[in-house]
Amino acid sequence: MASTARRDAPEPPDFGILKRLARDQLIYLLEQLPGRKDLFIEPDLMSPLDRIANVSVLKQHEVDKLYRVENRPAPSTSDQLCFLVRPRVRTMRYIADIVNADKMSGRSRKYKIIFSPQKFYACEMVLEEEGVFGDVTCDEWSFYLLPLDEDIISMELPEFFRDYFLEGDHRWINSVARALQLLNSLYGPFSRVYGIGRCAKMSYELWRDLEEESENDGQGRKPEIGNIFLMDRDMDYVTALCSQVVYEGLVDDTFRIKCGSVDFGPEVTSSDKSIKVLLNAQDKIFSQIRNEHFSSVFGFLSQKSRNLQAQYDRRQGMDIKQMKNFVSQELKGLKQEHRLLSLHIGACESIMKKKTKQDFQEMIKVEHALLEGFDIRESTSFIEEHIDRQVSPIESLRLMCLLSITENGLIPKDYRSLKTQYLQSYGPEHLLTFHNLKRIGLLTEQAAGETLTAVESRVSKLVTDRAAGKITDAFNSLAKKSNFRAISKKLSLIPRVDGEYNLKMPPDMAYVFSGAYTPLSCKIVEQVLERRGWQGLEEVVRLLNGNEFAMADGAPEDGAGGDAQRVVVAVFLGGCTFSEIAALRFLGKERGCRFIFLTTAITSSARMMEAMAEAKA
Amino acid sequence: MDCYTANWNPLGEEAFYRKFELYTMEWGLKEDLRDCLVAAAPYGGPIALLKNNARKEKSPSTRPLLEIYSASGLLLASIPWKSGQLVQLGWTASEDLLCIQEDGTVLIYNLFCEFKRHFSMGNEVLQNHVLEAKVFHTEYGTGVAILTGAHRFSLTTNIDDLKLRRMPEVPGLQKPPSCWAVLTQDRVTIVLLAVGQDLYLLDNTSCSVVDKLCEFNSTIRSPPKQMVWCTRPRSRQRAVVVAWDRQLMVAGDSTECIRFVLDEDSYLVPEPDGVRILSRTSHEFLHEIPEASQEIFKIASMAPGALLLEAQKEYEKESQKADEYLREIKDQKLLPEAVSQCIEAAGYEHEPETQKSLLRAASFGKCFIDKFPPESFVRMCQDLRVLNSIRDYQIGIPLTFTQYKRLTVEVLLDRLVLRRLYPLAIRICEYLRLPEIQGVSRILAHWACYKVQQKDKSDEEVAYAINQKLGDTPGISYSEIAARAYDCGRTELAIKLLEYEPRSGEQVPLLLKMKRSKLALSKAIESGDTDLVYTVVLHLKNELNRGTFFMTLQNQPVALSLYRQFCKHQERETLKDLYNQDDNHQELGNFHVHSSYSEKRIEGRVGALQNAVDEYYKAKNEFAAKATEDQIKLLRLQRHLQEDFDKPYLDLSLHNTVSTLIQDGHHKKAEQLYRDFKIPDKRYWWLKISALATRGDWEEMEKFSKSKKSPIGYLPFVEIAVKHHNRYEAKKYAPRVTPEQRVKAFILVGDLEQAADAAIEHKNEAEMNLVLSKCSAATDSAVMEKLNRARAQLLKK
């Protein structure tokens, strides 16, 4: 697989400028409201904001107190209130309540709402309906892109997944298009664009329109990024549903990485307090193990700790001068490394403990069986037992979805009984969750003779209607088959290996799932980049329901164009997992190219399942 | 050639004035100008004429006639005047005609006599009538000042932002002042008026006497008809042109003056650099000779420009004198100045011949200079070409170079557009290479806006003609043109034009205005801008009745889901109506389930859930219906349990409910639920043993294990007992575990010997290894020996 003329992957471009742009704009917006003010921040925006501007920066610009936007009434006493929010109806009501309460008590203050990343008309509509539109001023903080790491950029819009794929809400497509425009203007022009999926296509078209309207062509500028690949999450749910076994994925599954950092609890820190750790390429230990299969991580860590000990041990037999040197130069680094090392070891132990408790091996075995498509009955009983024993509501749901999507839906009997079991175990309110899962196509019933419901048939009628051609069906995933088995065969996603799969020196991307399965999403990227388009993949495209596109705009020939042609932005609309990131990083290393990940949010099976749950209001 | 300076008239020491004809008037006017109301717009603008105004008897045949002419006397438009008695006409800065009526109403027409709007100068004026009125120009725009019958002044400084101001009274003013004018300085507007021998300044607060700048005695006893400034910019000479019936006088600082005889009744139009004189037969321009022209053409002038002009003429005659003149200029090193002078002077000339000879001289002189920047020459040639083309009597805009520069080319283009001279405007844009968006595109757009008003052509023709001409010219907004078409009442044409608009977002607002909401909706969706979709949806919601509104949405899934999202958070009841309309029973069911969450009382919840059940049945979703029925059953039961046992049971899942019952020792009740809800055996067994273990009720567990054959086998019993650290109990179940799992069970309970026996019995190497791995050499040597032996035997076979 490794080509003979293997080149080092180019360095990723500097994405720090994205942060600086966002910070400057925020400061400008804050200064638009001169004088002291209290700032109300949407909880979702707190971590991203923290990565852009810390509290002291905010204080410098006359922010007095900080509050969370919550359901409780705000105790603020300031005469100027500034709200930093996502454009959501709920939040508008919260603000309207504050304003109206002030009005009732005859108090007059200034209110300013800063929408991030953009304002939606619906928000203004609500403000108007609540009668406060004239009392507030609105602004937009075009903070579309947050660089989480040297190669990961997130839009931090977890709701994108549910809004678009479940509710058929197209609002965020505009934000995606604007984000692409921003990226293109700073690091482009991208000479090759590929993509698959309805949302990808719409985003691409809207972005094109925006570029045309703005008319500032980036000609003459030297691009830092040459290629871009857009993909909808619904092209590949399977990968996102599998248990993650690379270290970063496991950490995410176990502790939840939030906005690039993680809170390690007492069980990891072996003290009585939690520690917040930033997980990125700057962490020397983490950067070496993040993409590794979990089985190799322990070995690496113990080797590392032996090395560290050795370096400490050099102190013996040092004279005064050497010692002085050691203390002033190396000790700090060693201590830092030591701290990180013990944290990661702690994390590993904690992961192990949790996983063994849940019969992790057993579960992985079932997952692999599902991916390969054998022992379906046994897997189904395993899932049933999993539900009966109330192991974990999210995990049970995930397994059910995995079964459904790999098998193109459950057979009616299982569909009924598993759902009944689930409701009995985890509560009847999940009835609505099942409805959502069906709508999005994650948990469906094998259609015996294609019995479509009333809605479905209407939708499909619309799709064939030419006038509705561009409209797109809002319920695109309805009645859509996953065709996983056929695709898997076509792309040989299940590697055939003789003997043991070498996880330490993996031959391909399948290592991220212990050599049992090559992530479909990454395989598509690999294939398309290799072929410079979709030629030869017609069958796969058909099985994926089409909507593929490829565009080469004055792309330089092979070899020309410099490093930029070896930099690829992989855009995941609806979120991407750390396993996918690890797989593509591996591919990049093999092919001498650099992948940059642009995602609406980092996702995982649990996040996806939670997004489908119908919250008890 | 006649002496060039023949028509020069000196005034004082330095200045000369000349008067020359711009046009012979083509208008064939029969009336005397004095019998008409006249107004001519500055900057070579159009002339408005109201005939028959003075006649008091208003027989329909002799109605006053309002006519508008170009400066060359070509009729642009005319209408019979049907409104009230007019006192004054005047032009705004944007060439609209103001007609001031006696009652203080001001009517505004465009230069094609099309009525635009009207406004009133206030009640006081209405009562006292307008005696006199003046139109004046300020930084703000165009103003109107009125002298009322009560000898009071009222004025507004900007007719587009009407604020009426009544000036203070002038003490002792019993009759109209002999003369008055409106002045503006530093954004303050004041009225200057003459009462007898004195001059007064009337500002916002008071009236004060002013000093005179200078006095001039005309020796004519009758008062002059008109008096206007005649001064070019930067001139050292101040001059006023004063007109009587048959005499025109230019008076300045000096005691002398220039007198012209007027053959006809004339009307003066002040311009920034001179005065236009209109009469029945001719249109003349009187101005001070600019310095450059003076230098060149003054008799016996030795200025460099004059010498250069002479040199060039000699050169053409092939005379060596050319060289002498040239040398003279060059010796003084004044050649660049000479060239500049000639270029500048060319601008001031009206006759193309004179322009040419001056430019030729400049061009000739340029040849002898190494590096003379060409821009000024080229620009002058271009400017003159533009000026000559608009001065043509067919166009009739007699702009001077000075006026043109002050007006700017953009405004000139606007004026051409206003006169509907689109081809000329486009030619000028192209000739001057103006950027398309400011130039050609803008004019084409104006043309198109005019084109849509042509009612004699069909919609198809007009739309086609417009698209042919406009194509994809950048900066053209088809939606603006369409808006104009709609304003003219041509909705169909507007829709056709909108089809050419490439940005669908631009189409939406107009479509909404035209009440083509459904089309607007699909265009909004096409644009991909969800805000736009919301705008249309909201509009539809207000415009259509609810039923039609929902129907429209049903056909547009994108809009529908957006609206649903909105309703979910803001108007939940609407959501229900939406589903009802669509007979979407599944969603209705979900809706009721959702509402049950917010119900506080059990009855409320049960009620909501019951509704859901009904809807699910209608949706033929038996599963959901049954599940919800079960939920109702469970809720009711939980309420009873809660009352009976005084413990919170509500909102527990069925599993947890039963589990809690067992943990609390209510085995009968648990049993009943097991039967009522048809809990599968496997689940029940799992549930029961873990609940019993939690309770520590090992006795009951043993009893239960013997009640019948376990559907989950006995390994779970072992596991659960071990989990609760009860090895003793665990051991009881190990022997009952199926043979395949027995080794695992024995290992779990820590009985390695039995585990080993079982493994040996199975002859299973993997199991033997497993047991071996659990053994420690210190305590389990006997077992290890036994296992190793068995394994060796197994391998031998």
PDB file of N, CA and C in Angstrom, chain B residues 472-529:
ATOM      1  N   ASP B 472     -27.012  39.883 -20.029  1.00  0.00           N
ATOM      2  CA  ASP B 472     -26.486  39.666 -18.688  1.00  0.00           C
ATOM      3  C   ASP B 472     -25.581  40.815 -18.273  1.00  0.00           C
ATOM      4  N   THR B 473     -25.846  42.008 -18.801  1.00  0.00           N
ATOM      5  CA  THR B 473     -24.985  43.132 -18.451  1.00  0.00           C
ATOM      6  C   THR B 473     -24.834  43.218 -16.939  1.00  0.00           C
ATOM      7  N   PRO B 474     -23.593  43.318 -16.464  1.00  0.00           N
ATOM      8  CA  PRO B 474     -23.427  43.351 -15.009  1.00  0.00           C
ATOM      9  C   PRO B 474     -24.074  44.591 -14.414  1.00  0.00           C
ATOM     10  N   GLY B 475     -24.581  44.417 -13.215  1.00  0.00           N
ATOM     11  CA  GLY B 475     -25.150  45.553 -12.501  1.00  0.00           C
ATOM     12  C   GLY B 475     -26.586  45.850 -12.867  1.00  0.00           C
ATOM     13  N   ILE B 476     -27.145  45.035 -13.769  1.00  0.00           N
ATOM     14  CA  ILE B 476     -28.548  45.253 -14.124  1.00  0.00           C
ATOM     15  C   ILE B 476     -29.424  44.496 -13.137  1.00  0.00           C
ATOM     16  N   SER B 477     -30.379  45.164 -12.580  1.00  0.00           N
ATOM     17  CA  SER B 477     -31.298  44.477 -11.687  1.00  0.00           C
ATOM     18  C   SER B 477     -32.638  44.332 -12.387  1.00  0.00           C
ATOM     19  N   TYR B 478     -32.907  43.124 -12.848  1.00  0.00           N
ATOM     20  CA  TYR B 478     -34.191  42.882 -13.512  1.00  0.00           C
ATOM     21  C   TYR B 478     -35.353  43.075 -12.549  1.00  0.00           C
ATOM     22  N   SER B 479     -35.059  42.837 -11.266  1.00  0.00           N
ATOM     23  CA  SER B 479     -36.179  42.969 -10.332  1.00  0.00           C
ATOM     24  C   SER B 479     -36.613  44.433 -10.215  1.00  0.00           C
ATOM     25  N   GLU B 480     -35.657  45.358 -10.342  1.00  0.00           N
ATOM     26  CA  GLU B 480     -36.027  46.770 -10.296  1.00  0.00           C
ATOM     27  C   GLU B 480     -36.899  47.143 -11.496  1.00  0.00           C
ATOM     28  N   ILE B 481     -36.510  46.624 -12.644  1.00  0.00           N
ATOM     29  CA  ILE B 481     -37.288  46.917 -13.850  1.00  0.00           C
ATOM     30  C   ILE B 481     -38.680  46.317 -13.716  1.00  0.00           C
ATOM     31  N   ALA B 482     -38.690  45.092 -13.180  1.00  0.00           N
ATOM     32  CA  ALA B 482     -39.979  44.431 -12.995  1.00  0.00           C
ATOM     33  C   ALA B 482     -40.852  45.222 -12.021  1.00  0.00           C
ATOM     34  N   ALA B 483     -40.201  45.768 -10.990  1.00  0.00           N
ATOM     35  CA  ALA B 483     -40.957  46.555 -10.018  1.00  0.00           C
ATOM     36  C   ALA B 483     -41.611  47.742 -10.718  1.00  0.00           C
ATOM     37  N   ARG B 484     -40.864  48.347 -11.641  1.00  0.00           N
ATOM     38  CA  ARG B 484     -41.420  49.479 -12.371  1.00  0.00           C
ATOM     39  C   ARG B 484     -42.607  49.027 -13.231  1.00  0.00           C
ATOM     40  N   ALA B 485     -42.431  47.876 -13.864  1.00  0.00           N
ATOM     41  CA  ALA B 485     -43.519  47.356 -14.694  1.00  0.00           C
ATOM     42  C   ALA B 485     -44.762  47.140 -13.845  1.00  0.00           C
ATOM     43  N   TYR B 486     -44.531  46.626 -12.634  1.00  0.00           N
ATOM     44  CA  TYR B 486     -45.671  46.382 -11.758  1.00  0.00           C
ATOM     45  C   TYR B 486     -46.323  47.701 -11.355  1.00  0.00           C
ATOM     46  N   ASP B 487     -45.489  48.708 -11.087  1.00  0.00           N
ATOM     47  CA  ASP B 487     -46.033  50.019 -10.730  1.00  0.00           C
ATOM     48  C   ASP B 487     -46.910  50.574 -11.850  1.00  0.00           C
ATOM     49  N   CYS B 488     -46.582  50.207 -13.082  1.00  0.00           N
ATOM     50  CA  CYS B 488     -47.385  50.667 -14.207  1.00  0.00           C
ATOM     51  C   CYS B 488     -48.587  49.745 -14.430  1.00  0.00           C
ATOM     52  N   GLY B 489     -48.781  48.827 -13.531  1.00  0.00           N
ATOM     53  CA  GLY B 489     -49.939  47.954 -13.655  1.00  0.00           C
ATOM     54  C   GLY B 489     -49.737  46.783 -14.593  1.00  0.00           C
ATOM     55  N   ARG B 490     -48.492  46.464 -14.916  1.00  0.00           N
ATOM     56  CA  ARG B 490     -48.279  45.355 -15.843  1.00  0.00           C
ATOM     57  C   ARG B 490     -47.687  44.169 -15.099  1.00  0.00           C
ATOM     58  N   THR B 491     -48.528  43.487 -14.355  1.00  0.00           N
ATOM     59  CA  THR B 491     -48.083  42.388 -13.509  1.00  0.00           C
ATOM     60  C   THR B 491     -47.470  41.257 -14.332  1.00  0.00           C
ATOM     61  N   GLU B 492     -48.142  40.910 -15.420  1.00  0.00           N
ATOM     62  CA  GLU B 492     -47.650  39.784 -16.225  1.00  0.00           C
ATOM     63  C   GLU B 492     -46.262  40.086 -16.772  1.00  0.00           C
ATOM     64  N   LEU B 493     -46.099  41.309 -17.229  1.00  0.00           N
ATOM     65  CA  LEU B 493     -44.792  41.713 -17.743  1.00  0.00           C
ATOM     66  C   LEU B 493     -43.745  41.616 -16.625  1.00  0.00           C
ATOM     67  N   ALA B 494     -44.138  42.057 -15.454  1.00  0.00           N
ATOM     68  CA  ALA B 494     -43.220  42.017 -14.318  1.00  0.00           C
ATOM     69  C   ALA B 494     -42.758  40.592 -14.051  1.00  0.00           C
ATOM     70  N   ILE B 495     -43.708  39.665 -14.097  1.00  0.00           N
ATOM     71  CA  ILE B 495     -43.338  38.263 -13.845  1.00  0.00           C
ATOM     72  C   ILE B 495     -42.387  37.760 -14.929  1.00  0.00           C
ATOM     73  N   LYS B 496     -42.675  38.147 -16.166  1.00  0.00           N
ATOM     74  CA  LYS B 496     -41.791  37.727 -17.258  1.00  0.00           C
ATOM     75  C   LYS B 496     -40.387  38.271 -17.055  1.00  0.00           C
ATOM     76  N   LEU B 497     -40.326  39.522 -16.647  1.00  0.00           N
ATOM     77  CA  LEU B 497     -39.013  40.134 -16.456  1.00  0.00           C
ATOM     78  C   LEU B 497     -38.270  39.477 -15.302  1.00  0.00           C
ATOM     79  N   LEU B 498     -39.004  39.114 -14.278  1.00  0.00           N
ATOM     80  CA  LEU B 498     -38.372  38.499 -13.116  1.00  0.00           C
ATOM     81  C   LEU B 498     -37.689  37.193 -13.480  1.00  0.00           C
ATOM     82  N   GLU B 499     -38.230  36.548 -14.521  1.00  0.00           N
ATOM     83  CA  GLU B 499     -37.619  35.288 -14.940  1.00  0.00           C
ATOM     84  C   GLU B 499     -36.163  35.498 -15.348  1.00  0.00           C
ATOM     85  N   TYR B 500     -35.853  36.713 -15.787  1.00  0.00           N
ATOM     86  CA  TYR B 500     -34.476  36.984 -16.213  1.00  0.00           C
ATOM     87  C   TYR B 500     -33.566  37.284 -15.033  1.00  0.00           C
ATOM     88  N   GLU B 501     -34.154  37.511 -13.881  1.00  0.00           N
ATOM     89  CA  GLU B 501     -33.353  37.864 -12.706  1.00  0.00           C
ATOM     90  C   GLU B 501     -32.600  36.624 -12.228  1.00  0.00           C
ATOM     91  N   PRO B 502     -31.265  36.693 -12.262  1.00  0.00           N
ATOM     92  CA  PRO B 502     -30.521  35.481 -11.898  1.00  0.00           C
ATOM     93  C   PRO B 502     -30.567  35.181 -10.397  1.00  0.00           C
ATOM     94  N   ARG B 503     -30.663  36.194  -9.556  1.00  0.00           N
ATOM     95  CA  ARG B 503     -30.667  35.943  -8.111  1.00  0.00           C
ATOM     96  C   ARG B 503     -32.114  35.756  -7.658  1.00  0.00           C
ATOM     97  N   SER B 504     -32.461  34.517  -7.315  1.00  0.00           N
ATOM     98  CA  SER B 504     -33.869  34.275  -6.990  1.00  0.00           C
ATOM     99  C   SER B 504     -34.281  35.057  -5.748  1.00  0.00           C
ATOM    100  N   GLY B 505     -33.320  35.326  -4.875  1.00  0.00           N
ATOM    101  CA  GLY B 505     -33.644  36.101  -3.685  1.00  0.00           C
ATOM    102  C   GLY B 505     -34.222  37.467  -4.025  1.00  0.00           C
ATOM    103  N   GLU B 506     -33.763  38.024  -5.137  1.00  0.00           N
ATOM    104  CA  GLU B 506     -34.223  39.351  -5.538  1.00  0.00           C
ATOM    105  C   GLU B 506     -35.658  39.323  -6.059  1.00  0.00           C
ATOM    106  N   GLN B 507     -36.068  38.147  -6.495  1.00  0.00           N
ATOM    107  CA  GLN B 507     -37.390  38.072  -7.094  1.00  0.00           C
ATOM    108  C   GLN B 507     -38.494  38.091  -6.044  1.00  0.00           C
ATOM    109  N   VAL B 508     -38.139  37.603  -4.862  1.00  0.00           N
ATOM    110  CA  VAL B 508     -39.175  37.324  -3.878  1.00  0.00           C
ATOM    111  C   VAL B 508     -39.987  38.549  -3.424  1.00  0.00           C
ATOM    112  N   PRO B 509     -39.306  39.633  -2.986  1.00  0.00           N
ATOM    113  CA  PRO B 509     -40.110  40.742  -2.458  1.00  0.00           C
ATOM    114  C   PRO B 509     -41.148  41.255  -3.453  1.00  0.00           C
ATOM    115  N   LEU B 510     -40.763  41.351  -4.717  1.00  0.00           N
ATOM    116  CA  LEU B 510     -41.701  41.870  -5.702  1.00  0.00           C
ATOM    117  C   LEU B 510     -42.850  40.896  -5.938  1.00  0.00           C
ATOM    118  N   LEU B 511     -42.505  39.612  -6.014  1.00  0.00           N
ATOM    119  CA  LEU B 511     -43.562  38.615  -6.208  1.00  0.00           C
ATOM    120  C   LEU B 511     -44.575  38.698  -5.070  1.00  0.00           C
ATOM    121  N   LEU B 512     -44.069  38.924  -3.876  1.00  0.00           N
ATOM    122  CA  LEU B 512     -44.979  39.055  -2.737  1.00  0.00           C
ATOM    123  C   LEU B 512     -45.869  40.276  -2.917  1.00  0.00           C
ATOM    124  N   LYS B 513     -45.247  41.361  -3.348  1.00  0.00           N
ATOM    125  CA  LYS B 513     -45.991  42.601  -3.545  1.00  0.00           C
ATOM    126  C   LYS B 513     -47.081  42.381  -4.596  1.00  0.00           C
ATOM    127  N   MET B 514     -46.764  41.556  -5.564  1.00  0.00           N
ATOM    128  CA  MET B 514     -47.723  41.320  -6.640  1.00  0.00           C
ATOM    129  C   MET B 514     -48.719  40.232  -6.280  1.00  0.00           C
ATOM    130  N   LYS B 515     -48.638  39.776  -5.021  1.00  0.00           N
ATOM    131  CA  LYS B 515     -49.525  38.738  -4.533  1.00  0.00           C
ATOM    132  C   LYS B 515     -49.338  37.417  -5.275  1.00  0.00           C
ATOM    133  N   ARG B 516     -48.171  37.167  -5.785  1.00  0.00           N
ATOM    134  CA  ARG B 516     -47.871  35.859  -6.364  1.00  0.00           C
ATOM    135  C   ARG B 516     -47.120  35.058  -5.311  1.00  0.00           C
ATOM    136  N   SER B 517     -47.787  34.844  -4.203  1.00  0.00           N
ATOM    137  CA  SER B 517     -47.086  34.314  -3.041  1.00  0.00           C
ATOM    138  C   SER B 517     -46.559  32.917  -3.269  1.00  0.00           C
ATOM    139  N   LYS B 518     -47.325  32.111  -4.005  1.00  0.00           N
ATOM    140  CA  LYS B 518     -46.868  30.729  -4.173  1.00  0.00           C
ATOM    141  C   LYS B 518     -45.607  30.680  -5.011  1.00  0.00           C
ATOM    142  N   LEU B 519     -45.607  31.497  -6.056  1.00  0.00           N
ATOM    143  CA  LEU B 519     -44.414  31.590  -6.885  1.00  0.00           C
ATOM    144  C   LEU B 519     -43.257  32.113  -6.032  1.00  0.00           C
ATOM    145  N   ALA B 520     -43.577  33.107  -5.215  1.00  0.00           N
ATOM    146  CA  ALA B 520     -42.552  33.678  -4.335  1.00  0.00           C
ATOM    147  C   ALA B 520     -41.976  32.594  -3.437  1.00  0.00           C
ATOM    148  N   LEU B 521     -42.839  31.727  -2.954  1.00  0.00           N
ATOM    149  CA  LEU B 521     -42.384  30.675  -2.052  1.00  0.00           C
ATOM    150  C   LEU B 521     -41.411  29.742  -2.754  1.00  0.00           C
ATOM    151  N   SER B 522     -41.755  29.344  -3.976  1.00  0.00           N
ATOM    152  CA  SER B 522     -40.813  28.425  -4.632  1.00  0.00           C
ATOM    153  C   SER B 522     -39.508  29.131  -4.981  1.00  0.00           C
ATOM    154  N   LYS B 523     -39.610  30.411  -5.326  1.00  0.00           N
ATOM    155  CA  LYS B 523     -38.366  31.140  -5.616  1.00  0.00           C
ATOM    156  C   LYS B 523     -37.512  31.257  -4.348  1.00  0.00           C
ATOM    157  N   ALA B 524     -38.173  31.512  -3.240  1.00  0.00           N
ATOM    158  CA  ALA B 524     -37.438  31.655  -1.973  1.00  0.00           C
ATOM    159  C   ALA B 524     -36.733  30.352  -1.640  1.00  0.00           C
ATOM    160  N   ILE B 525     -37.425  29.250  -1.859  1.00  0.00           N
ATOM    161  CA  ILE B 525     -36.821  27.956  -1.560  1.00  0.00           C
ATOM    162  C   ILE B 525     -35.640  27.710  -2.487  1.00  0.00           C
ATOM    163  N   GLU B 526     -35.838  28.106  -3.743  1.00  0.00           N
ATOM    164  CA  GLU B 526     -34.768  27.932  -4.711  1.00  0.00           C
ATOM    165  C   GLU B 526     -33.514  28.704  -4.300  1.00  0.00           C
ATOM    166  N   SER B 527     -33.720  29.846  -3.684  1.00  0.00           N
ATOM    167  CA  SER B 527     -32.574  30.689  -3.339  1.00  0.00           C
ATOM    168  C   SER B 527     -31.725  30.053  -2.242  1.00  0.00           C
ATOM    169  N   GLY B 528     -32.297  29.074  -1.526  1.00  0.00           N
ATOM    170  CA  GLY B 528     -31.531  28.441  -0.456  1.00  0.00           C
ATOM    171  C   GLY B 528     -31.432  29.320   0.776  1.00  0.00           C
ATOM    172  N   ASP B 529     -32.086  30.463   0.753  1.00  0.00           N
ATOM    173  CA  ASP B 529     -32.031  31.376   1.892  1.00  0.00           C
ATOM    174  C   ASP B 529     -33.263  31.136   2.755  1.00  0.00           C
TER     175      ASP B 529
END
